[in-house]
mmCIF file of C-alpha atoms in Angstrom:
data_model
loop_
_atom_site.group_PDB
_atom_site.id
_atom_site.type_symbol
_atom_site.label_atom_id
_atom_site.label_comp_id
_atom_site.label_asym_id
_atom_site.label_seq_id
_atom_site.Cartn_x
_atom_site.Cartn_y
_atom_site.Cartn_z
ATOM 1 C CA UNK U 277 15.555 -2.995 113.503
ATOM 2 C CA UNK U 278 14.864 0.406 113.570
ATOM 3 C CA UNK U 279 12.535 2.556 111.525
ATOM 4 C CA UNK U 280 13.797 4.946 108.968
ATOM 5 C CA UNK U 281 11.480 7.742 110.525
ATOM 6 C CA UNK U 282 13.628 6.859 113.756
ATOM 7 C CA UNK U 283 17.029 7.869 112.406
ATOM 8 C CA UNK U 284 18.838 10.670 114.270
ATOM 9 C CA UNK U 285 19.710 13.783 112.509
ATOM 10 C CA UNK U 286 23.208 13.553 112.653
ATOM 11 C CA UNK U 287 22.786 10.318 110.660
ATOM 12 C CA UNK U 288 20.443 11.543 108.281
ATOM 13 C CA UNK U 289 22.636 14.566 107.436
ATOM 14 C CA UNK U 290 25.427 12.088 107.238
ATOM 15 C CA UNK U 291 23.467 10.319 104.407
ATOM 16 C CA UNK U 292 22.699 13.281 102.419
ATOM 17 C CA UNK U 293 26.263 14.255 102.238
ATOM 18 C CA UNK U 294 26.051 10.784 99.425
ATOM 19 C CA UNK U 295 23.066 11.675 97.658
ATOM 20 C CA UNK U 296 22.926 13.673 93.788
ATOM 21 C CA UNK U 297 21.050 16.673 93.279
ATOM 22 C CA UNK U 298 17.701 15.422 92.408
ATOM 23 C CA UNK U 299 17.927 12.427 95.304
ATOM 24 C CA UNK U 300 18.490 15.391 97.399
ATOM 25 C CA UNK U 301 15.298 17.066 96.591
ATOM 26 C CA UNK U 302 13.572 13.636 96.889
ATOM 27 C CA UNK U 303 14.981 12.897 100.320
ATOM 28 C CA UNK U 304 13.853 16.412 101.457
ATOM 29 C CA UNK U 305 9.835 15.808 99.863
ATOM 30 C CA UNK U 306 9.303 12.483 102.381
ATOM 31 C CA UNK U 307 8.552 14.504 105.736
ATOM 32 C CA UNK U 308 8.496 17.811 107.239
ATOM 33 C CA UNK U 309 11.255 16.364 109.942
ATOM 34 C CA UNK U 310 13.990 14.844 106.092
ATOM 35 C CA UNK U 311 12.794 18.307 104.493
ATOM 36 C CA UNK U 312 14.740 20.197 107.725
ATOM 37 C CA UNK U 313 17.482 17.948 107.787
ATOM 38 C CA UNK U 314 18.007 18.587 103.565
ATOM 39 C CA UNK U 315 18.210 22.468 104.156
ATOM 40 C CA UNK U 316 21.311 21.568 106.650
ATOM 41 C CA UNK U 317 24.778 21.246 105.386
ATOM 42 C CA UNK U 318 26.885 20.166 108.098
ATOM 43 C CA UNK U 319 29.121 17.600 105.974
ATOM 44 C CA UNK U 320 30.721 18.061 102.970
ATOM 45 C CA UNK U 321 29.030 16.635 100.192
ATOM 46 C CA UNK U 322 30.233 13.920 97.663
ATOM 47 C CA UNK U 323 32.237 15.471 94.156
ATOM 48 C CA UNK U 324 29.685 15.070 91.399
ATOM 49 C CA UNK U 325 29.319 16.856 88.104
ATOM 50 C CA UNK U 326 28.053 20.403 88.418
ATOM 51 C CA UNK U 327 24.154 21.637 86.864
ATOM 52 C CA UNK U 328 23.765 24.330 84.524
ATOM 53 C CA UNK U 329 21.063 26.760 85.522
ATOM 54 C CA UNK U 330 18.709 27.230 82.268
ATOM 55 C CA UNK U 331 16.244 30.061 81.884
ATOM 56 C CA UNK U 332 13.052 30.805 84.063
ATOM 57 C CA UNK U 333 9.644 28.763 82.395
ATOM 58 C CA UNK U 334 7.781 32.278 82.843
ATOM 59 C CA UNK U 335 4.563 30.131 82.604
ATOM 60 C CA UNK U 336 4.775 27.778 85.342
ATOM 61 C CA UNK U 337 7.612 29.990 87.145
ATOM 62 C CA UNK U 338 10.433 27.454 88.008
ATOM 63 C CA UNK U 339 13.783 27.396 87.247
ATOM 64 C CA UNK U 340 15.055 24.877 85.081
ATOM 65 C CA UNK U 341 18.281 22.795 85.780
ATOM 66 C CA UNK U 342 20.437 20.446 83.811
ATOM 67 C CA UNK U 343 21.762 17.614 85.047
ATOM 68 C CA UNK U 344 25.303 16.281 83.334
ATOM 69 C CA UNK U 345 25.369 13.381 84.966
ATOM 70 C CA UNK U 346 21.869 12.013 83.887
ATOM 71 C CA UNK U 347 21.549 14.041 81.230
ATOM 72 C CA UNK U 348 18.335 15.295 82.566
ATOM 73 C CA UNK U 349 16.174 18.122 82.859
ATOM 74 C CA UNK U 350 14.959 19.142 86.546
ATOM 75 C CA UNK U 351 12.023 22.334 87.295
ATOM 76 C CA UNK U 352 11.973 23.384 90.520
ATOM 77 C CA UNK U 353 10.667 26.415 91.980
ATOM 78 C CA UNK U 354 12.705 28.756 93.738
ATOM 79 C CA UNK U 355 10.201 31.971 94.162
ATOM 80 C CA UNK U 356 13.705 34.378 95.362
ATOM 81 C CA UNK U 357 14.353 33.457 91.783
ATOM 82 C CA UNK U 358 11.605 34.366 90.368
ATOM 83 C CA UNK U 359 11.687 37.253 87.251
ATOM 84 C CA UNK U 360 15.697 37.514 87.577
ATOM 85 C CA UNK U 361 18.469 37.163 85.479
ATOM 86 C CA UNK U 362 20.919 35.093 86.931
ATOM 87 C CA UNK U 363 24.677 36.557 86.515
ATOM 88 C CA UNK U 364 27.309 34.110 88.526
ATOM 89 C CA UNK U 365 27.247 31.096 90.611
ATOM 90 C CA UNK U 366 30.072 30.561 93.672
ATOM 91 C CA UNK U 367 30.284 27.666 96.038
ATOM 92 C CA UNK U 368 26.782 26.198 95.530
ATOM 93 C CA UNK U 369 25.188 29.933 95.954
ATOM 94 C CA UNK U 370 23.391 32.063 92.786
ATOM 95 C CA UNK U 371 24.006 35.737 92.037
ATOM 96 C CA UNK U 372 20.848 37.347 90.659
ATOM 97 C CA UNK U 373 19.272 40.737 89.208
ATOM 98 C CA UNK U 374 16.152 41.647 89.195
ATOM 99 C CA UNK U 375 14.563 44.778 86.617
ATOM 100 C CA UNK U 376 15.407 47.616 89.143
ATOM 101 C CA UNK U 377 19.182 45.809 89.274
ATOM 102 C CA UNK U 378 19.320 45.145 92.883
ATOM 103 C CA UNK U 379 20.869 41.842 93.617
ATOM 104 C CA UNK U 380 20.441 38.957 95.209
ATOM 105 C CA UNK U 381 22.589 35.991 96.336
ATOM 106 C CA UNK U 382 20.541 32.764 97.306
ATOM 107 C CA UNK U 383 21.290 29.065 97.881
ATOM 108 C CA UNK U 384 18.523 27.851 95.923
ATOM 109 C CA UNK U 385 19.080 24.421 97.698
ATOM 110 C CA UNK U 386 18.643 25.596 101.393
ATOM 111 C CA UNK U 387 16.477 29.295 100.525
ATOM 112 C CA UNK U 388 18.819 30.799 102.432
ATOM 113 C CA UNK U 389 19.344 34.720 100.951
ATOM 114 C CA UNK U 390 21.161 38.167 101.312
ATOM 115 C CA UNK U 391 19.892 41.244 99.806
ATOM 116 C CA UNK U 392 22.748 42.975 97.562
ATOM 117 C CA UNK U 393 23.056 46.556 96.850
ATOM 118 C CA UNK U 394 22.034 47.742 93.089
ATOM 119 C CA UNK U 395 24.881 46.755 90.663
ATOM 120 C CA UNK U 396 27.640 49.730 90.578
ATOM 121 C CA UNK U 397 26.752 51.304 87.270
ATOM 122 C CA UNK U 398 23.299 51.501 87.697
ATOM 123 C CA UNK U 399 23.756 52.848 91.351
ATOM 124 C CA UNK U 400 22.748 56.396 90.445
ATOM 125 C CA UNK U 401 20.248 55.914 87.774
ATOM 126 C CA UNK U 402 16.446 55.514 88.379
ATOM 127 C CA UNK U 403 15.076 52.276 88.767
ATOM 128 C CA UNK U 404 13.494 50.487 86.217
ATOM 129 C CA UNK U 405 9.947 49.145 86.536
ATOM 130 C CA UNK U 406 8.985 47.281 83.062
ATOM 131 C CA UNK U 407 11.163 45.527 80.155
ATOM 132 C CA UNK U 408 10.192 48.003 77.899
ATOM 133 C CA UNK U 409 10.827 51.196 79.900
ATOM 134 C CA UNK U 410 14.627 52.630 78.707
ATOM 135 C CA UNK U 411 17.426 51.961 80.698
ATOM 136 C CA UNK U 412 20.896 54.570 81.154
ATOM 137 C CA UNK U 413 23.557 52.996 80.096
ATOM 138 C CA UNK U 414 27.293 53.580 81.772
ATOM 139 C CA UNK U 415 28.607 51.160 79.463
ATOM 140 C CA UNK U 416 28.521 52.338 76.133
ATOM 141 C CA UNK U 417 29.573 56.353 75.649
ATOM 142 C CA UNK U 418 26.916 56.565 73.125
ATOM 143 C CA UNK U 419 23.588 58.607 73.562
ATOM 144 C CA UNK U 420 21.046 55.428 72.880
ATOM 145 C CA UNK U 421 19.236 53.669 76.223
ATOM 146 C CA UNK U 422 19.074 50.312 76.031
ATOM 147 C CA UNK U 423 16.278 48.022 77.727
ATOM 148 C CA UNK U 424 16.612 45.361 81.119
ATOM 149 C CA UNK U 425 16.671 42.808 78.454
ATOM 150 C CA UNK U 426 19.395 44.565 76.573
ATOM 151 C CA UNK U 427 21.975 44.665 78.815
ATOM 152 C CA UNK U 428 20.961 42.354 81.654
ATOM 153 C CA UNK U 429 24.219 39.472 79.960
ATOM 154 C CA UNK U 430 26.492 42.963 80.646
ATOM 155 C CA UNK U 431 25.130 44.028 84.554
ATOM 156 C CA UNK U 432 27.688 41.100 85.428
ATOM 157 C CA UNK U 433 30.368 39.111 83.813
ATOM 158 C CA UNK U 434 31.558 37.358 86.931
ATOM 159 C CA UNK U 435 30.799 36.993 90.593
ATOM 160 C CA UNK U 436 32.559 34.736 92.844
ATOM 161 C CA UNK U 437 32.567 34.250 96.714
ATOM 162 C CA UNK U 438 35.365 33.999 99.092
ATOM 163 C CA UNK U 439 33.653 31.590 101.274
ATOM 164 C CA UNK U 440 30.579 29.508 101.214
ATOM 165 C CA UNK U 441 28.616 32.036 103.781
ATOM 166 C CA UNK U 442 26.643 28.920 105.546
ATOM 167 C CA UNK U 443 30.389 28.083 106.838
ATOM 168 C CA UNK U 444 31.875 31.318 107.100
ATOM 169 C CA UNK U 445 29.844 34.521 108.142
ATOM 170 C CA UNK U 446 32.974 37.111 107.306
ATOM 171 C CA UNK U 447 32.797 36.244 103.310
ATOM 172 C CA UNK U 448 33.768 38.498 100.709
ATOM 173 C CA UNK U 449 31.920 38.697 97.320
ATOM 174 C CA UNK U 450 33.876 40.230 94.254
ATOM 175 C CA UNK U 451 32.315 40.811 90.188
ATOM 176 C CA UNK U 452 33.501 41.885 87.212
ATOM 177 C CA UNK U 453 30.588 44.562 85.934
ATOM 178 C CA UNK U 454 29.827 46.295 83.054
ATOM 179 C CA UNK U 455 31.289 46.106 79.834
ATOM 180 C CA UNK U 456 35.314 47.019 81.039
ATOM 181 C CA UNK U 457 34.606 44.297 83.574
ATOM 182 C CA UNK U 458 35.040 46.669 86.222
ATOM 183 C CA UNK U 459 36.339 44.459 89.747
ATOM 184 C CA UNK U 460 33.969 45.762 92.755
ATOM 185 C CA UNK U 461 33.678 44.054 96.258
ATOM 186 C CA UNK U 462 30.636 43.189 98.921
ATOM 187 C CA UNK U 463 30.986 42.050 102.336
ATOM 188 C CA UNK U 464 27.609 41.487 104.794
ATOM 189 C CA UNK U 465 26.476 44.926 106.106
ATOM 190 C CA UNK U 466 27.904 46.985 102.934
ATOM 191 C CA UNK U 467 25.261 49.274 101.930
ATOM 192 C CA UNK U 468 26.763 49.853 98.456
ATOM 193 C CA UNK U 469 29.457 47.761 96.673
ATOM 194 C CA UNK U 470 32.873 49.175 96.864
ATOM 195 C CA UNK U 471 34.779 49.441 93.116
ATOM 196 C CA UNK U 472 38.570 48.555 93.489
ATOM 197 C CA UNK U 473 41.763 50.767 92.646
ATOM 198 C CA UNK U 474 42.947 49.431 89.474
ATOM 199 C CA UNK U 475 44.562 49.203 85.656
ATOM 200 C CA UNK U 476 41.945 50.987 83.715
ATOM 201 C CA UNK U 477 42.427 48.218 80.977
ATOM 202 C CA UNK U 478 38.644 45.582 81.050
ATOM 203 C CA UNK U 479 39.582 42.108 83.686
ATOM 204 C CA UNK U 480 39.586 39.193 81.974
ATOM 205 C CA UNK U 481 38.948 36.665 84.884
ATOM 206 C CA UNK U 482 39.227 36.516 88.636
ATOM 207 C CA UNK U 483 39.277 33.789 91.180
ATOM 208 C CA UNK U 484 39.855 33.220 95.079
ATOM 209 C CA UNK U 485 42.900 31.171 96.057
ATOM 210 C CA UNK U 486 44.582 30.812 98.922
ATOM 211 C CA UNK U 487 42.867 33.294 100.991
ATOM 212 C CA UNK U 488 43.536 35.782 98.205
ATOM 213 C CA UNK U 489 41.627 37.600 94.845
ATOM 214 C CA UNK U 490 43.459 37.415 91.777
ATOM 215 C CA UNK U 491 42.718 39.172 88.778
ATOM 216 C CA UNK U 492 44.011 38.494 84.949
ATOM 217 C CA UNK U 493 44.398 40.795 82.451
ATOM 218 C CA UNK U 494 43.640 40.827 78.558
ATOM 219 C CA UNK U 495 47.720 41.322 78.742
ATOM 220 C CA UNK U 496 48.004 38.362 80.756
ATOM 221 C CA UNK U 497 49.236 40.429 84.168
ATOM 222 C CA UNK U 498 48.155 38.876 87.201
ATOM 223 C CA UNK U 499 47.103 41.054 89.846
ATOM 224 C CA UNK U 500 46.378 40.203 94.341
ATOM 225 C CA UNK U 501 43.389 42.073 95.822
ATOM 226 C CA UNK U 502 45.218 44.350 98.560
ATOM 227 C CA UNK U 503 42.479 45.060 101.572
ATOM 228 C CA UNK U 504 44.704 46.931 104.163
ATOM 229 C CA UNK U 505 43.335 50.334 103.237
ATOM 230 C CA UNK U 506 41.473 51.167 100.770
ATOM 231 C CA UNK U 507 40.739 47.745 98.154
ATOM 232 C CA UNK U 508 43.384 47.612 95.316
ATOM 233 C CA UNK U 509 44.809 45.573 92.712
ATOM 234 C CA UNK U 510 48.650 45.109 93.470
ATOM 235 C CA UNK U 511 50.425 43.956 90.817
ATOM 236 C CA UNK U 512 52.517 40.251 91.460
ATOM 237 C CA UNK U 513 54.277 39.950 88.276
ATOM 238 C CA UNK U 514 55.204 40.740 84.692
ATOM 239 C CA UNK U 515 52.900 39.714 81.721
ATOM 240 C CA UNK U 516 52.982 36.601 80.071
ATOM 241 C CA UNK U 517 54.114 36.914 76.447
ATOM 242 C CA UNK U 518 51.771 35.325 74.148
ATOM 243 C CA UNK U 519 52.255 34.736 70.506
ATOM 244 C CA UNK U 520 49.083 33.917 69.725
ATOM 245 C CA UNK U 521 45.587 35.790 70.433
ATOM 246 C CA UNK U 522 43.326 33.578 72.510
ATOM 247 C CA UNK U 523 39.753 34.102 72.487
ATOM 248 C CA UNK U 524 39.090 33.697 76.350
ATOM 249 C CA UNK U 525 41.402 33.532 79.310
ATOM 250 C CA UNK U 526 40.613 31.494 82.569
ATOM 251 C CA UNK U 527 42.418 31.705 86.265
ATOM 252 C CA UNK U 528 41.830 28.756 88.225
ATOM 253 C CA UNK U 529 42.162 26.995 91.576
ATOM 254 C CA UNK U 530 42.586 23.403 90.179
ATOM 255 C CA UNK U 531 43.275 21.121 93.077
ATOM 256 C CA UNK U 532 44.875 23.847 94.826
ATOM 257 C CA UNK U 533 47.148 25.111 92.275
ATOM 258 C CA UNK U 534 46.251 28.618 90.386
ATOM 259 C CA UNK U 535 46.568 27.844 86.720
ATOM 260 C CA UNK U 536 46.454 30.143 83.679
ATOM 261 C CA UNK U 537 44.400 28.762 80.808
ATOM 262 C CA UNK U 538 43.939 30.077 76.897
ATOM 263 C CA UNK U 539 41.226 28.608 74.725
ATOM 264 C CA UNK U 540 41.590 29.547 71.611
ATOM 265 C CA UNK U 541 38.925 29.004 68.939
ATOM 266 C CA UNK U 542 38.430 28.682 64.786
ATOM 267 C CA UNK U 543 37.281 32.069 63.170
ATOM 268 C CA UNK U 544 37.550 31.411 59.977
ATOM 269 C CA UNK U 545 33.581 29.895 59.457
ATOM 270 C CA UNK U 546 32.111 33.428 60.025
ATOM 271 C CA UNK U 547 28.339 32.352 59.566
ATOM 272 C CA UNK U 548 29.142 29.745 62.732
ATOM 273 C CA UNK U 549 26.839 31.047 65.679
ATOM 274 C CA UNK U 550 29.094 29.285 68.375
ATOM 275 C CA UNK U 551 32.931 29.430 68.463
ATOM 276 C CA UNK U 552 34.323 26.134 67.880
ATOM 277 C CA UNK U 553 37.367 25.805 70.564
ATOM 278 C CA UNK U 554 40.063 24.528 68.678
ATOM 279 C CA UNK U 555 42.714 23.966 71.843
ATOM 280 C CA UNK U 556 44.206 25.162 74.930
ATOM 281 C CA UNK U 557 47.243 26.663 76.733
ATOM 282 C CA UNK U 558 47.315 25.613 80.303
ATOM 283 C CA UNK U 559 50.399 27.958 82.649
ATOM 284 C CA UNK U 560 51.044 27.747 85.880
ATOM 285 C CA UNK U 561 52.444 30.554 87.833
ATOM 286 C CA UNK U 562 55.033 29.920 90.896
ATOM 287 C CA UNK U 563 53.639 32.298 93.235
ATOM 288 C CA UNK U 564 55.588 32.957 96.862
ATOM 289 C CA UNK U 565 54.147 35.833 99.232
ATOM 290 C CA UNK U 566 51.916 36.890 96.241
ATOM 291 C CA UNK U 567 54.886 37.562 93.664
ATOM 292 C CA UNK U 568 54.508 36.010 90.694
ATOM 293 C CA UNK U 569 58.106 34.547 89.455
ATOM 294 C CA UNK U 570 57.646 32.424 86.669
ATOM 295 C CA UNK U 571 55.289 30.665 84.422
ATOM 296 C CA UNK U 572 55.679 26.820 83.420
ATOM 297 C CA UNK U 573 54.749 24.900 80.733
ATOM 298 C CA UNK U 574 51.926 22.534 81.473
ATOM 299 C CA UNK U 575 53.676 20.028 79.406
ATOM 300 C CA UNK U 576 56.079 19.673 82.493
ATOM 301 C CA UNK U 577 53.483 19.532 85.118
ATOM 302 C CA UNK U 578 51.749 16.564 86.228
ATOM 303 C CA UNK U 579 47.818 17.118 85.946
ATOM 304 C CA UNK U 580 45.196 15.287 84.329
ATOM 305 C CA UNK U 581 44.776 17.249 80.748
ATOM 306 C CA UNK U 582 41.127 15.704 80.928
ATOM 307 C CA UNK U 583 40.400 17.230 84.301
ATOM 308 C CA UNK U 584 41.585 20.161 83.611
ATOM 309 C CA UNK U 585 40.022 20.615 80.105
ATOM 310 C CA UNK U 586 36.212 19.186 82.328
ATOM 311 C CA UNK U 587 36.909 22.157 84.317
ATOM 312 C CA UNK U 588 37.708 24.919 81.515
ATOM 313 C CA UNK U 589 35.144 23.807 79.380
ATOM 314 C CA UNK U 590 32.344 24.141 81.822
ATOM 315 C CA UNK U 591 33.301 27.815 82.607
ATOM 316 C CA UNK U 592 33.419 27.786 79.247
ATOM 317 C CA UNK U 593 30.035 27.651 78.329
ATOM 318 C CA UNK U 594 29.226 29.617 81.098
ATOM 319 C CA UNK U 595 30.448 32.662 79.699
ATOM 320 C CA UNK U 596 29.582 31.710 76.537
ATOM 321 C CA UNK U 597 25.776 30.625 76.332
ATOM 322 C CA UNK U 598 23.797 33.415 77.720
ATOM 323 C CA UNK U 599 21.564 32.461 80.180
ATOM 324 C CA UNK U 600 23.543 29.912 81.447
ATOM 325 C CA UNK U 601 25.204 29.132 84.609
ATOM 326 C CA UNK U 602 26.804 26.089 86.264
ATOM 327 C CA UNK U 603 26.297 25.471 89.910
ATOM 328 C CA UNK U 604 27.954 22.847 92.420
ATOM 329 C CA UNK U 605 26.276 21.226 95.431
ATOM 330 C CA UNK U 606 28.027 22.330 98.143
#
């Protein structure tokens, strides 16, 4: 029988494709030879539950993960990470700031990074070099600077990919900034990010489906990212009406259907420091060459509610718990 430490790489990779997060990390700490093989990702990896990305431990500096699956807590050290705020998490890769708000998107499993340009509306402003030195603010109108610490939760609402770059070299990346949630995209070479043509009204949500950027509105109008000329937001289809006032609003690619989701939470217990969610309403749009026709009851549909409500809830307290970000292995 043949020794493990004779295994080809092709089967080794093969085997990591099985293994959790934190077996990962173990399989990669047995040899230099495992330790290359763990960086690869050639095969897709198992579904498992995703890990929220906790705040730095300044002291030892490693990042600290939660694990929902073993209800664990996992340090690791990731020294690209090191001293930045993390703002957004797409297909197993981390969006981060640092205090002179350049950017930086890193696969804290492989160490693979790209350098981003400074965040759009801190592109003309001086950089800042402490916590306690004053930053401009293009967010608020008002006259008062606020510190990195201050408005590092309002740098970046959302970023998402369109690809996972270690599979596709051409990928796209696309935030929400700033307070209005201002849509802006990145591709590899860009020497500044590129803010998109659009409603002057804040986003409320964007994701990447079928080789396409949507974007919601607080009104509930979906917009398609239009790259033939200069990036716009075209828009697909009339607003939703909505009797009731939701408190957030999620797009999603669920199993490769976009769905519209509404959480709405209880307001009545003001000295609550969470909002409890209280329920959803899940829509899907029937979208054909990127016009948006009508939207169905969920009711009628035939999706797993607890899926679906797994999935919301997790982006959930992403937006909600600052600090926080989920992140998948993939």
């Amino acid at each position: 029988m043949a020794a493990w430490s004779d295994l080809t790489n092709d089967v080794l990779e093969h085997i990591t494709s099985f293994l959790a997060f934190p077996d990962h990390y173990r399989f990669g700490a047995v040899c230099k030879n495992w330790r290359s093989v763990s960086k690869r990702r050639r095969y897709p990896p198992t579904p498992q539950l995703p890990w929220l990305v906790l705040e730095e431990e300044k002291e030892i500096r490693k990042r600290k993960f939660y694990s929902l699956s073993d209800g664990k807590h996992y340090s690791i050290e990731i020294p690209e990470l090191h001293g930045r705020y993390i703002c957004g998490s797409s297909h197993g890769w981390l969006f981060a700031v640092d205090i002179k708000i350049n950017g930086i998107l890193v696969n804290p499993f492989t160490r693979e990074c790209y350098e981003l340009p400074p965040f759009p509306a801190y592109s003309r402003k001086t950089d800042v070099t402490a916590l306690t030195e004053k930053v401009p603010s293009d967010y608020t109108g008002g006259p008062r600077n606020y510190t990195f610490e201050e408005m590092k939760t309002k740098i970046v609402f959302k970023a998402i990919l369109s690809h996972d770059p270690k599979k596709r070299s051409d990928f796209t990346a696309m935030i929400m900034f700033g307070c209005k949630r201002t849509p802006a995209i990145w591709r590899p070479g860009d020497l500044c990010w590129t803010v998109v043509d659009g409603p002057k009204c804040s986003m409320e949500d964007i994701v990447y489906f079928k080789e396409n950027f949507y974007v919601l509105s607080p009104e509930n109008e979906v917009y398609v990212m239009d790259f033939e000329s200069e990036p716009k937001l075209i828009e697909v289809g009339p607003q939703i009406d909505a009797e009731d006032c939701p408190f957030e609003r999620y797009l999603i690619d669920f199993n490769g259907n976009l769905l519209l989701i509404e959480r709405f939470c209880d307001y009545e217990d003001e000295e609550q420091e969470l909002n409890v969610t209280v329920g959803f309403n899940v829509m899907e749009p029937n979208l054909e060459e990127n016009i948006l026709y009508e939207w169905s009851d969920i009711d009628n549909l035939h999706y797993s509610w607890a899926e679906i409500l797994l999935y919301t809830s997790i982006q959930a307290i992403f937006r909600s718990a600052r600090g926080m970000v989920f992140i998948s292995h993939t």
